[in-house]
PDB file of C-alpha atoms in Angstrom:
ATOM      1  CA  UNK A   1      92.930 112.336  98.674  1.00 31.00           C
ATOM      2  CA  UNK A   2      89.719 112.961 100.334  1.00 32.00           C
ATOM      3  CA  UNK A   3      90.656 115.469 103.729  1.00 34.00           C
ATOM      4  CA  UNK A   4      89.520 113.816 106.471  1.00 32.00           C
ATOM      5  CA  UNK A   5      87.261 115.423 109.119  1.00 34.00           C
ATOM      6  CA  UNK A   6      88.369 115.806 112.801  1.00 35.00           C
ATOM      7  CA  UNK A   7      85.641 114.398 114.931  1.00 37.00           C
ATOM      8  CA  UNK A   8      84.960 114.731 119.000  1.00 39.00           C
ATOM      9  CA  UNK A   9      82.877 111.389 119.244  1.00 39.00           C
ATOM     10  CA  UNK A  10      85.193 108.309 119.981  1.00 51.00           C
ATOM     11  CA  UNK A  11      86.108 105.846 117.383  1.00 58.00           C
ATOM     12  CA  UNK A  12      87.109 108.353 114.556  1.00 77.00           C
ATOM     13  CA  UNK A  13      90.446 108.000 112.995  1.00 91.00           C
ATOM     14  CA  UNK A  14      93.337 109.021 114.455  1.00 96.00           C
ATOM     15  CA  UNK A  15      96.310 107.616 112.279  1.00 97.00           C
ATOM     16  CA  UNK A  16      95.244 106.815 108.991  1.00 96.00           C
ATOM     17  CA  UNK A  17      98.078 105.170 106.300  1.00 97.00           C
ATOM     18  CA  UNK A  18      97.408 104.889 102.797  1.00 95.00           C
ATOM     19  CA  UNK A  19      99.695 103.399 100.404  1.00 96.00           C
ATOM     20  CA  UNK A  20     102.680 104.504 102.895  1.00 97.00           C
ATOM     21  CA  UNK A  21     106.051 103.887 101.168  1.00 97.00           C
ATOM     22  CA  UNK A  22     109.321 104.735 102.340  1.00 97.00           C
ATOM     23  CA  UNK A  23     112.905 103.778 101.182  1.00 97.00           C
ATOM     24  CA  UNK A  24     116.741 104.349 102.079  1.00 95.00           C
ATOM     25  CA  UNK A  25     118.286 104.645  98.549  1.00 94.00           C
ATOM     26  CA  UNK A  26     117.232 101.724  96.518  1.00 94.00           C
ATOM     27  CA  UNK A  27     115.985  99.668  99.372  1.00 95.00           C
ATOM     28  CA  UNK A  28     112.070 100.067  99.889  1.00 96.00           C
ATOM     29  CA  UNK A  29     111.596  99.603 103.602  1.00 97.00           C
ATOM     30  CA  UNK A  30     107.781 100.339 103.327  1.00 98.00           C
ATOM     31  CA  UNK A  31     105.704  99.274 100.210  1.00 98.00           C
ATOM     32  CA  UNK A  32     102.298 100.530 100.263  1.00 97.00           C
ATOM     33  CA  UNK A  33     101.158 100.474 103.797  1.00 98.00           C
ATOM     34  CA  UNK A  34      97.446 101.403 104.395  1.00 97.00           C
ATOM     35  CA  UNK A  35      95.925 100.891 108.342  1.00 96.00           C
ATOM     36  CA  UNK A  36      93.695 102.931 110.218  1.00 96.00           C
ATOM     37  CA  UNK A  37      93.673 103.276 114.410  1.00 97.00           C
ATOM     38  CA  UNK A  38      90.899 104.321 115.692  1.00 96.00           C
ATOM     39  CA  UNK A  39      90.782 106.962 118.676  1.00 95.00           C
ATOM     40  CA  UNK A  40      90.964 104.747 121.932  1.00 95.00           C
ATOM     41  CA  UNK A  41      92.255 101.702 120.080  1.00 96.00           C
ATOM     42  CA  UNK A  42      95.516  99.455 121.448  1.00 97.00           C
ATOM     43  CA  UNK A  43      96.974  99.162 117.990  1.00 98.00           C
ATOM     44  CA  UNK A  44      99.847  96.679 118.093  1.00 98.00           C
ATOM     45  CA  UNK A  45     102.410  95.543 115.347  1.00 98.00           C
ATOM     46  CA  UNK A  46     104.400  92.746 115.228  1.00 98.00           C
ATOM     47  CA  UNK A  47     106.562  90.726 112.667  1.00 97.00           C
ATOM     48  CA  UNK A  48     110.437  89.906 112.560  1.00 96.00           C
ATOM     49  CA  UNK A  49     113.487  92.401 112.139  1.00 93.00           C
ATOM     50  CA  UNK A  50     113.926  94.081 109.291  1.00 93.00           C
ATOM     51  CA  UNK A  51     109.988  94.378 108.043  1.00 96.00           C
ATOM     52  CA  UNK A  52     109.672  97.651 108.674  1.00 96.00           C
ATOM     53  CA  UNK A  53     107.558  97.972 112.032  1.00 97.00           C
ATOM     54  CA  UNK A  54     109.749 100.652 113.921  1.00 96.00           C
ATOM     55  CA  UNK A  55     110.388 102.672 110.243  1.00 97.00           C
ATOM     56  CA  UNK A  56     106.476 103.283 110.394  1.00 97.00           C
ATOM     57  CA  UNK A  57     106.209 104.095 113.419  1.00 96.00           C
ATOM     58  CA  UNK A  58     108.670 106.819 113.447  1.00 96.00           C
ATOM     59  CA  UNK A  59     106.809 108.372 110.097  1.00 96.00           C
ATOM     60  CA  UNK A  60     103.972 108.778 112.266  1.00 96.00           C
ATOM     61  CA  UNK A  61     105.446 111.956 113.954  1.00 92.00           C
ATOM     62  CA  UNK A  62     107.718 112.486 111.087  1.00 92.00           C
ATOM     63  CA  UNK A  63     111.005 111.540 112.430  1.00 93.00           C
ATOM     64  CA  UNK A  64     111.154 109.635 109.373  1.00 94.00           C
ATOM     65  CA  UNK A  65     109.963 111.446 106.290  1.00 92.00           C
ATOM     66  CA  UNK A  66     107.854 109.231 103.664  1.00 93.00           C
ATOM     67  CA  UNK A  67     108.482 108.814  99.833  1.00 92.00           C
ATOM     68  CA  UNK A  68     104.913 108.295  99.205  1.00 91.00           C
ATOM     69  CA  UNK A  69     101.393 107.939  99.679  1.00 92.00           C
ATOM     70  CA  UNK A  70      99.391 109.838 102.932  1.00 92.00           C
ATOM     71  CA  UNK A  71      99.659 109.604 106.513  1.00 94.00           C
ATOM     72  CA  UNK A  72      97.690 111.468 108.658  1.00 93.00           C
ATOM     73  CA  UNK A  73      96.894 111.962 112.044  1.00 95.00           C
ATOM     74  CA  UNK A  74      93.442 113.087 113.532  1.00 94.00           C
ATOM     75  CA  UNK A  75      92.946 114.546 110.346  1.00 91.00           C
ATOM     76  CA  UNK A  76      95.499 116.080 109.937  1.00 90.00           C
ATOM     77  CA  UNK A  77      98.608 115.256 107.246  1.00 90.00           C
ATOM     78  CA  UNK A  78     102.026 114.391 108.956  1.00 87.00           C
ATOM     79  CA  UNK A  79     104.739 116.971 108.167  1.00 87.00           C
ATOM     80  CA  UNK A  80     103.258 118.066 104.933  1.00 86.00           C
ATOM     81  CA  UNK A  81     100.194 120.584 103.772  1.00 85.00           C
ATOM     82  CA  UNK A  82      98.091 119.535 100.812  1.00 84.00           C
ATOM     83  CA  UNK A  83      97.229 122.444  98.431  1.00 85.00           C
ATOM     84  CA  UNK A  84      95.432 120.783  95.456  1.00 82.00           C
ATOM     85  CA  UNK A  85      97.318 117.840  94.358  1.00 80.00           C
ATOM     86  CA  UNK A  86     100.378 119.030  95.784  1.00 82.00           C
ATOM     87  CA  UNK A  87     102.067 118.416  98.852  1.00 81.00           C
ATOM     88  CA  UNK A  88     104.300 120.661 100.890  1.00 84.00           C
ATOM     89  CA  UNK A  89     106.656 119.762 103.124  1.00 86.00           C
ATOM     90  CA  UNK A  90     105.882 122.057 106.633  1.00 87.00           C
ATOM     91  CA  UNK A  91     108.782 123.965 108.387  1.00 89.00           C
ATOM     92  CA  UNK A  92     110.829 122.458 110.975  1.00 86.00           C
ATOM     93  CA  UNK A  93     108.480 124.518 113.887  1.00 86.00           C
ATOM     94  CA  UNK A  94     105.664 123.707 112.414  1.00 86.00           C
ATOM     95  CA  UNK A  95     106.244 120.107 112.404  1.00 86.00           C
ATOM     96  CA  UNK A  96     107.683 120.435 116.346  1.00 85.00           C
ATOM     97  CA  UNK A  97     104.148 121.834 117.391  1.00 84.00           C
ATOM     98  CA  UNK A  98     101.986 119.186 115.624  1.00 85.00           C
ATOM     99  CA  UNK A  99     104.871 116.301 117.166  1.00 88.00           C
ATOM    100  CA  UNK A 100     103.960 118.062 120.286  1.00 89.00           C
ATOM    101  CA  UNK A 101     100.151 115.410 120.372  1.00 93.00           C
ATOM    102  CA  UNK A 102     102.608 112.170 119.807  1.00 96.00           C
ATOM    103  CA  UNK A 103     104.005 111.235 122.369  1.00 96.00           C
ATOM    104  CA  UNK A 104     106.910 108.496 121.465  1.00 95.00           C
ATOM    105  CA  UNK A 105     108.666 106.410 124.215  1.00 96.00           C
ATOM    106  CA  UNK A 106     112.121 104.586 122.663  1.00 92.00           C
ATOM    107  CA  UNK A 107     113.322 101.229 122.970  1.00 90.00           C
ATOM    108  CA  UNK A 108     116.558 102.572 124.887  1.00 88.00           C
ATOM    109  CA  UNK A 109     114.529 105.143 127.327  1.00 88.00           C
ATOM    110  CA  UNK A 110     116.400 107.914 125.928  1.00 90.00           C
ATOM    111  CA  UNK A 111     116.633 109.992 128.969  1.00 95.00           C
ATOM    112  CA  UNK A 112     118.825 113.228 129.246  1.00 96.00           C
ATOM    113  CA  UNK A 113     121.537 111.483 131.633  1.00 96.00           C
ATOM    114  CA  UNK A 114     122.226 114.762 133.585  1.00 97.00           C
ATOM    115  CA  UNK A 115     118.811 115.110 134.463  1.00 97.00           C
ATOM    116  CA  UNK A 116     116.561 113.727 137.517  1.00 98.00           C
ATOM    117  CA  UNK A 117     113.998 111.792 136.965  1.00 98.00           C
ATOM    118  CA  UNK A 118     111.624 114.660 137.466  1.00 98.00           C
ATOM    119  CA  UNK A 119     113.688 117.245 135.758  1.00 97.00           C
ATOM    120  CA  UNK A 120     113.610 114.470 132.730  1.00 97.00           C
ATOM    121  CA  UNK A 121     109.796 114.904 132.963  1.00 98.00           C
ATOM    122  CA  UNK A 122     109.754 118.729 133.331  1.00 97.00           C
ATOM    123  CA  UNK A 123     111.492 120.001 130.575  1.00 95.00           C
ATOM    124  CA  UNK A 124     109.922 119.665 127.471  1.00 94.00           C
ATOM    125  CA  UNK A 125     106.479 121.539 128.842  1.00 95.00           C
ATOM    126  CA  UNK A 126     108.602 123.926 130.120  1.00 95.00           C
ATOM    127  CA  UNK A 127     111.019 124.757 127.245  1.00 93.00           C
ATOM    128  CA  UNK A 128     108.324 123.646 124.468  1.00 90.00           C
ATOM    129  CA  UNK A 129     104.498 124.411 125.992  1.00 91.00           C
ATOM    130  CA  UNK A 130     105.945 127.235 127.861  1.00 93.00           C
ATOM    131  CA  UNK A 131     104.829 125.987 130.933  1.00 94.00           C
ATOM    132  CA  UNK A 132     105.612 127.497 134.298  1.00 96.00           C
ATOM    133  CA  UNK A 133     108.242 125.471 135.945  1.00 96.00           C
ATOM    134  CA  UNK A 134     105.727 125.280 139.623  1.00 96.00           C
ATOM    135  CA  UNK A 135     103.339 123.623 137.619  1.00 96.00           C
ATOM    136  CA  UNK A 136     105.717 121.270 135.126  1.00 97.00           C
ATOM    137  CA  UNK A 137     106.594 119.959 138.635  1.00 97.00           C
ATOM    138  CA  UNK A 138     103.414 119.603 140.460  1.00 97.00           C
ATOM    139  CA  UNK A 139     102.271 117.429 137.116  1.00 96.00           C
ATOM    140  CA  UNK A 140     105.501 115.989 136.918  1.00 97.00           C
ATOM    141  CA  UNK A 141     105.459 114.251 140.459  1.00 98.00           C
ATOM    142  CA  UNK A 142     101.929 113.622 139.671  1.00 97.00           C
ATOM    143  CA  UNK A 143     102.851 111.127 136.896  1.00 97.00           C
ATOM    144  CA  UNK A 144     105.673 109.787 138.415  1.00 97.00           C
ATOM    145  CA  UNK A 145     102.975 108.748 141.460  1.00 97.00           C
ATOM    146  CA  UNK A 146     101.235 107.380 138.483  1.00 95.00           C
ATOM    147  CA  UNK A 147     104.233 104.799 137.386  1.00 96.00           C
ATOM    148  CA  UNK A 148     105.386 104.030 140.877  1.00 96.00           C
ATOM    149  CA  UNK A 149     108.265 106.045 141.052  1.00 97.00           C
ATOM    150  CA  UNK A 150     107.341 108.903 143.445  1.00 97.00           C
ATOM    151  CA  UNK A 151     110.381 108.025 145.510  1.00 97.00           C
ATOM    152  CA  UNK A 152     112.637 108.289 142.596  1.00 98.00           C
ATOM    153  CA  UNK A 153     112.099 111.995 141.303  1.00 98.00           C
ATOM    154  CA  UNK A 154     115.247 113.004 142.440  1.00 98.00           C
ATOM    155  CA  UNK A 155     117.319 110.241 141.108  1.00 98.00           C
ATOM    156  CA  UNK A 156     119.363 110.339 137.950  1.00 98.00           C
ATOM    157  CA  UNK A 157     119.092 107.604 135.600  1.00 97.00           C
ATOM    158  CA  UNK A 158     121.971 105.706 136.422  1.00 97.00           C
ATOM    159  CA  UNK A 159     120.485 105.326 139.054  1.00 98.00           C
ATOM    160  CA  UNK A 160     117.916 103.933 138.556  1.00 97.00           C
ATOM    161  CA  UNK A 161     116.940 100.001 136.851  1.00 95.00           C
ATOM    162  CA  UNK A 162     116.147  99.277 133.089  1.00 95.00           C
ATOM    163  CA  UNK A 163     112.515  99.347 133.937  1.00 96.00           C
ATOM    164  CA  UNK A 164     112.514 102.650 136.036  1.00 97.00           C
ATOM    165  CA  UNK A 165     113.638 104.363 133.343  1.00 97.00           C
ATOM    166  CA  UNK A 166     111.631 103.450 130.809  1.00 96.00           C
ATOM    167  CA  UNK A 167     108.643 103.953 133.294  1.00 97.00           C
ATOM    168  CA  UNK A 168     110.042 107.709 133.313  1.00 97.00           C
ATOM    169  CA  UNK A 169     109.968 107.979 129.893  1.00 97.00           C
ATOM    170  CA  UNK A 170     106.777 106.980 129.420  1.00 97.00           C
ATOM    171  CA  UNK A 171     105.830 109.793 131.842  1.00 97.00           C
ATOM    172  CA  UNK A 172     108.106 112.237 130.254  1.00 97.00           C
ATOM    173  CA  UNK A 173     105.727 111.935 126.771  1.00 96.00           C
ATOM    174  CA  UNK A 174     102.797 111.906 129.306  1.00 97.00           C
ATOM    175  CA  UNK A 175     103.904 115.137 130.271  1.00 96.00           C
ATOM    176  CA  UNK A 176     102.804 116.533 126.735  1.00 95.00           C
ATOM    177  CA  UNK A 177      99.521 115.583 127.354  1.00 94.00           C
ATOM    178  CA  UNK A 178      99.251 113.893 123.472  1.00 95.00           C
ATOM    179  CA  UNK A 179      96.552 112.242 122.060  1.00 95.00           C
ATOM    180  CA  UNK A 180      98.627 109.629 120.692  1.00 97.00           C
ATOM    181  CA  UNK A 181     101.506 107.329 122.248  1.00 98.00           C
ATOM    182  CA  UNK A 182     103.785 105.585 119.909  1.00 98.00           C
ATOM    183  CA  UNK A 183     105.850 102.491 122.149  1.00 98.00           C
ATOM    184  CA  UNK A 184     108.850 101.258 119.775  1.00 96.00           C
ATOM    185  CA  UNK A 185     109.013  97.733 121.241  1.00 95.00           C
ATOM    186  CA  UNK A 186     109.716  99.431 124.725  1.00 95.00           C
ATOM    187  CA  UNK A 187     110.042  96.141 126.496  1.00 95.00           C
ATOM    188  CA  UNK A 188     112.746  94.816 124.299  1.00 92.00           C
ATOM    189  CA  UNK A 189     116.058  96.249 126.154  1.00 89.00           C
ATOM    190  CA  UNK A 190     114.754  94.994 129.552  1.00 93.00           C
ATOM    191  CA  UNK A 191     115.230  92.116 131.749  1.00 91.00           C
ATOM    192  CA  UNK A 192     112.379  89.992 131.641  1.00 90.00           C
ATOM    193  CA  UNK A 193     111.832  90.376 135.519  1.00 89.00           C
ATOM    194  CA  UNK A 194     111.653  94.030 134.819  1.00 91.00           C
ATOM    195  CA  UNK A 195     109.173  94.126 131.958  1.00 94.00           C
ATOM    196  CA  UNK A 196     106.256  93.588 133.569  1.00 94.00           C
ATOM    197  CA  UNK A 197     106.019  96.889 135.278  1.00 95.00           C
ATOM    198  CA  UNK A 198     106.439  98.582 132.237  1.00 96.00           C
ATOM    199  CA  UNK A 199     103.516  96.411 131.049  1.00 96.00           C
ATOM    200  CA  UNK A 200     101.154  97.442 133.850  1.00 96.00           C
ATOM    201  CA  UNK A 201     101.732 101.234 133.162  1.00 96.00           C
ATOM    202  CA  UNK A 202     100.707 101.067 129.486  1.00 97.00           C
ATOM    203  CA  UNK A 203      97.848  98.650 130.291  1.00 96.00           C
ATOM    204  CA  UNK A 204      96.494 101.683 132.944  1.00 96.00           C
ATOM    205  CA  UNK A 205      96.801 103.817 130.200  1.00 96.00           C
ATOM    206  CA  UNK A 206      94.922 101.759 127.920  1.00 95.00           C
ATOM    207  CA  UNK A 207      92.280 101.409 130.910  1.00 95.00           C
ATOM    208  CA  UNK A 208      92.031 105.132 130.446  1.00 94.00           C
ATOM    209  CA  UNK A 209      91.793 105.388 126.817  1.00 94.00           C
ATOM    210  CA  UNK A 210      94.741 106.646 124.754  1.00 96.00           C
ATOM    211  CA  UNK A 211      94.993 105.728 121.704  1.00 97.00           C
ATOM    212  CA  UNK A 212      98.456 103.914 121.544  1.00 98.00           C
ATOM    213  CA  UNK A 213     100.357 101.649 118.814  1.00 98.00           C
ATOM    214  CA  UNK A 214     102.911  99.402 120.174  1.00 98.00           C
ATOM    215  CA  UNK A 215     105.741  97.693 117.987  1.00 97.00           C
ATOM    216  CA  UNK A 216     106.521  94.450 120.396  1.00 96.00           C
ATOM    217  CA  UNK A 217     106.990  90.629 120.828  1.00 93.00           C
ATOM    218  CA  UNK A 218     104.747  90.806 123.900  1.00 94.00           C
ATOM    219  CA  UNK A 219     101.974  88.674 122.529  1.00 95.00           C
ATOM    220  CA  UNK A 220     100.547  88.282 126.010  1.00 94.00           C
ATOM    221  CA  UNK A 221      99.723  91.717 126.223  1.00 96.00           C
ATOM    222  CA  UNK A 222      99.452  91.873 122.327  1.00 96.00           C
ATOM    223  CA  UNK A 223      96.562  89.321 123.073  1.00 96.00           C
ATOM    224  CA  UNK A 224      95.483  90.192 126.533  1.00 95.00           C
ATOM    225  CA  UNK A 225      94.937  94.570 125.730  1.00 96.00           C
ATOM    226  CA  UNK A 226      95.255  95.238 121.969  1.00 96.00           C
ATOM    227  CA  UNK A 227      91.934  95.760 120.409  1.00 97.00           C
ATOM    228  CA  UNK A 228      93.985  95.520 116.603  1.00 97.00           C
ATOM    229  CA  UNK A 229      96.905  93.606 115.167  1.00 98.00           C
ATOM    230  CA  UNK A 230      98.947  93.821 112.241  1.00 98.00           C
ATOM    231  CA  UNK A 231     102.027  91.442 111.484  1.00 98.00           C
ATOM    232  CA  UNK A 232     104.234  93.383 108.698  1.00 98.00           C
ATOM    233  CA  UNK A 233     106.932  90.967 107.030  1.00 97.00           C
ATOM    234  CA  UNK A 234     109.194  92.664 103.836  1.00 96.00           C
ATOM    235  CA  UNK A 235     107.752  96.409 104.440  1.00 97.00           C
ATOM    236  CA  UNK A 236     103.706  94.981 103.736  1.00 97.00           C
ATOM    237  CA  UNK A 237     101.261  94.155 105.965  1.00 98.00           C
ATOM    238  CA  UNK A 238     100.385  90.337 105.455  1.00 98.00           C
ATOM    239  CA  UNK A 239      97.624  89.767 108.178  1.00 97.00           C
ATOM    240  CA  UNK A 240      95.702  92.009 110.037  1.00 97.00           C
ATOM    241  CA  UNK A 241      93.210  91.790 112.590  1.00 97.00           C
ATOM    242  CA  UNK A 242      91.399  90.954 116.433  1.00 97.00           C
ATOM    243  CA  UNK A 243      94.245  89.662 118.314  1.00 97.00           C
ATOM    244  CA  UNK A 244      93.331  87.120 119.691  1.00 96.00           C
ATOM    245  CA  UNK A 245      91.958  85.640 116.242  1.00 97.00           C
ATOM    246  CA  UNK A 246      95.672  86.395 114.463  1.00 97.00           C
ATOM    247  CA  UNK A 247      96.878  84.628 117.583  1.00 97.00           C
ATOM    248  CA  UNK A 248      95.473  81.370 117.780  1.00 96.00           C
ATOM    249  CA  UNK A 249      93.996  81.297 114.108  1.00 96.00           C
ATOM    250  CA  UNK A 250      96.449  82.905 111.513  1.00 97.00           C
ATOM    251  CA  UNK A 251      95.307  82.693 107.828  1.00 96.00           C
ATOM    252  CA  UNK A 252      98.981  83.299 106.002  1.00 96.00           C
ATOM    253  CA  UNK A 253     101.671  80.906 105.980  1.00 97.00           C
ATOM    254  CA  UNK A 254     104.239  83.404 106.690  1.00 97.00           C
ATOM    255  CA  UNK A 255     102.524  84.821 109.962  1.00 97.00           C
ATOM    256  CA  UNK A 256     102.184  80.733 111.202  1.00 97.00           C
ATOM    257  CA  UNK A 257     105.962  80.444 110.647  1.00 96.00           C
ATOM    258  CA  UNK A 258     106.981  83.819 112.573  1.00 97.00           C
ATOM    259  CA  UNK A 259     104.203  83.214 115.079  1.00 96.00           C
ATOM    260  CA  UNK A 260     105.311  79.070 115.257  1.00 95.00           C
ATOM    261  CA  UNK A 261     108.963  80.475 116.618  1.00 93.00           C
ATOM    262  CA  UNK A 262     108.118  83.311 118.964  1.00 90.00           C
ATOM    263  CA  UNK A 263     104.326  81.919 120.945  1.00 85.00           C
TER     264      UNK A 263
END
């Protein structure tokens, strides 16, 4: 594999997959995926249960560790080192800094439940960037301005709606400050009067330009913000491209009968 080059003009690479396989004893989950983001893309994957969206997604910060091929991200290999033709799996640490640039927000919100809202937010640049607690807080308030929940910093998350607490998530991986935000289908737990203000956060941030890849069954916003789209069936991509095009013009069979049941 040819390393790639990291590059400060927009549009470079910033996940790259090649030939991505990953399996759970003798079932292959992934078989062969190759994609590429782009820095500032709205990457978003679709397809039914079972075809391996979310399994990708978490090998893109190495919470899930592949069997095969490369995966790299702005430039960099994903919990691994190449020397030669040889790959080496990195340390625990080591792959905890690099994870440090992804920021992932969950399906189920995943907040510490004996935690604030803004002491949810706080913690990991505190304990992990070694940021002073003053500041963690000034930013942290900052970003919960940012998704509409300024007047909930002090409440815990039982407190707080479905949608309120997956808004603080996403600022918790904000708090980072990654280059990369992974969403696995973050929508999907919610009640549907709820979702949209989830929606409206991630669409500011696409406004703003982070490079993002969404597992969902939003097409709307699949259609209305992504700039790419994959549909994955069996652990392979089957159709790829603009939105709107896969949308309203699919070319495979199998992405007209899973799009025929869900638009």
């Amino acid at each position: 594999m040819t390393e790639l080059t990291k590059q400060d003009r927009p549009g470079h690479p910033m996940v790259k997959a090649e030939g991505v396989r990953k399996s759970y004893g003798q079932v292959e989950v992934l078989k062969g995926i190759d994609l590429e983001v782009r820095q500032g893309e709205v990457f978003c994957l679709i397809g039914p249960s079972g075809s391996g969206k979310s399994t990708f997604l978490r090998c893109i910060n190495h919470l899930e560790k592949i069997n095969g091929g490369f995966l790299s991200v702005d430039g960099e290999l994903v919990g691994y080192r190449q020397k030669g033709d040889r790959l080496y799996e990195l340390k625990d640490r080591e792959v905890a800094v690099k994870r440090q640039d992804i920021g992932m927000v969950f399906q189920r919100f995943n907040l510490f439940p004996h935690m604030t809202a803004l002491q949810n937010i706080v913690e990991a640049p505190v304990q992990v960037k070694g940021e002073s607690r003053a500041e963690a807080k000034q930013r942290g308030m900052a970003l919960l301005e940012r998704v509409g929940l300024a007047d909930k910093a002090d409440s815990y998350p039982s407190q707080l709606s479905g949608g309120q607490q997956q808004r603080v998530a996403i600022a918790r991986a904000l708090a980072m400050k990654p280059k990369l935000m992974l969403f696995d289908e973050p929508t999907s737990a919610l009640d549907p009067e709820l979702v949209g203000d989830v929606l409206d956060v991630m669409r500011d941030l696409a406004r703003e330009g982070m490079t993002m890849i969404v597992v969902t069954h939003e097409m709307g916003f699949a259609r209305e913000v992504g700039d790419a789209l994959v549909f994955m069936d069996g652990g392979v991509v089957v159709e790829s491209g603009h939105p709107r095009e896969v949308l309203t013009n699919p070319q495979h069979e199998r992405t007209r009968a899973f799009l025929s049941k869900v638009l």
